[in-house]
Amino acid sequence: MTIQTRFYQVSGYRAHSNGWYQYDDKPMIRALASETSKDFRPGGSDAPLELVLGILPCGASYVLLTTEQMHLFTQKYRLNIPRGSWRSSDFLSLSPIYFYSEAELSSKLATYKQRPRNKNRRETEEPRDNSQANRGYVAGPASVHYRAYFEQQRYVYMQYRSVLWIKCSFRRTLYHLLAKRILPEKFALSPPSWLSGIRVISIVFVQWSVDKRRREERLQNPSLIEVGITDAHFPSFFDTPTGGGTTLHLKLKQAAKNPRSKPQMPNHSKVEEITKSELPQRLRTLFDHDAKKSGTPLTVLCHDEEMTRGILERAGIDVSSYESGLSSLLPFCPAEDKVCP
């Protein structure tokens, strides 16, 4: 498959599809939902419709067609290919979005419908996307990265040399790439070299829920009561019936406890009780990974980046060179054509 670097917006503010059916999305939605070709349903004719969700630097999102999808769709229904397009470099993230029915697709695209502009301000107000999906982002700060980060793992990571940090949920693009469920080229990506092997650590530091101190104080001296860890290698993780890997639940002795709470023991992990003073060494052992020597990147999933960085730093793990971003792990292929929507 050719690496896609140009994308076309369906529905919404200044969408490329607006001229097809005189701004009526219903015929387009029916046509898209009825598509059964591999370009629209890579998993087979019974699989969900796979389109692309792009997140702009401001946080606004749009549903997109790849160039190949656009050509197939317009040729089949004898529609004009719109002039101009979005470039892959216009977006912070490009990720798969799935629709299992015409109703789902219609419901999603309805959120991009433009609201009537205030007639008293039409002459002075600058036109912009005021849809339910995007008005909060378009009117907000100039650069909002977190929505794109969520979609990218939905994918989010900090990088330290070849060590990658990820927060939020480990799904969408990274998960589908590792499971070989999507083609990277469809999302403007060159096939990543690390798909042949990557180590993933998921770590969660659980704090005393009734700690009422200011966040600054909790960051400096968190009241930890337990730590959850999963360590796995991909793609071999998918090759074993139980998923492989190691899952560990560390309970800290002498940690503050709520006498009214009823702790639930984890079902799929080994439980071990250690002292708080033993935790730093356990963390140093866990993160003893030479990515360059092994040729395998280390990816870490976490809940609170700032808290996790502080705990690891105090454990003697150097985090000073960590960087936020996805450009090294999933770099977009540049689009040479300078086109605009």
PDB file of C-alpha atoms in Angstrom, residues 13-14 114-130:
ATOM      1  CA  TYR A  13     -16.870  22.823   8.597  1.00  0.00           C
ATOM      2  CA  ARG A  14     -15.515  23.363   5.069  1.00  0.00           C
ATOM      3  CA  GLN A 114     -22.536  23.693  12.068  1.00  0.00           C
ATOM      4  CA  ARG A 115     -24.724  25.698  14.402  1.00  0.00           C
ATOM      5  CA  PRO A 116     -26.491  28.811  13.070  1.00  0.00           C
ATOM      6  CA  ARG A 117     -24.335  31.884  13.523  1.00  0.00           C
ATOM      7  CA  ASN A 118     -25.590  34.869  15.483  1.00  0.00           C
ATOM      8  CA  LYS A 119     -27.155  37.132  12.845  1.00  0.00           C
ATOM      9  CA  ASN A 120     -26.124  40.224  14.815  1.00  0.00           C
ATOM     10  CA  ARG A 121     -22.453  39.275  14.621  1.00  0.00           C
ATOM     11  CA  ARG A 122     -22.192  37.726  11.165  1.00  0.00           C
ATOM     12  CA  GLU A 123     -20.500  40.725   9.608  1.00  0.00           C
ATOM     13  CA  THR A 124     -17.838  41.111  12.305  1.00  0.00           C
ATOM     14  CA  GLU A 125     -17.434  37.548  13.573  1.00  0.00           C
ATOM     15  CA  GLU A 126     -14.761  35.451  11.891  1.00  0.00           C
ATOM     16  CA  PRO A 127     -16.224  32.204  10.483  1.00  0.00           C
ATOM     17  CA  ARG A 128     -15.007  29.123  12.340  1.00  0.00           C
ATOM     18  CA  ASP A 129     -16.034  25.621  13.269  1.00  0.00           C
ATOM     19  CA  ASN A 130     -18.800  25.927  15.876  1.00  0.00           C
TER      20      ASN A 130
END
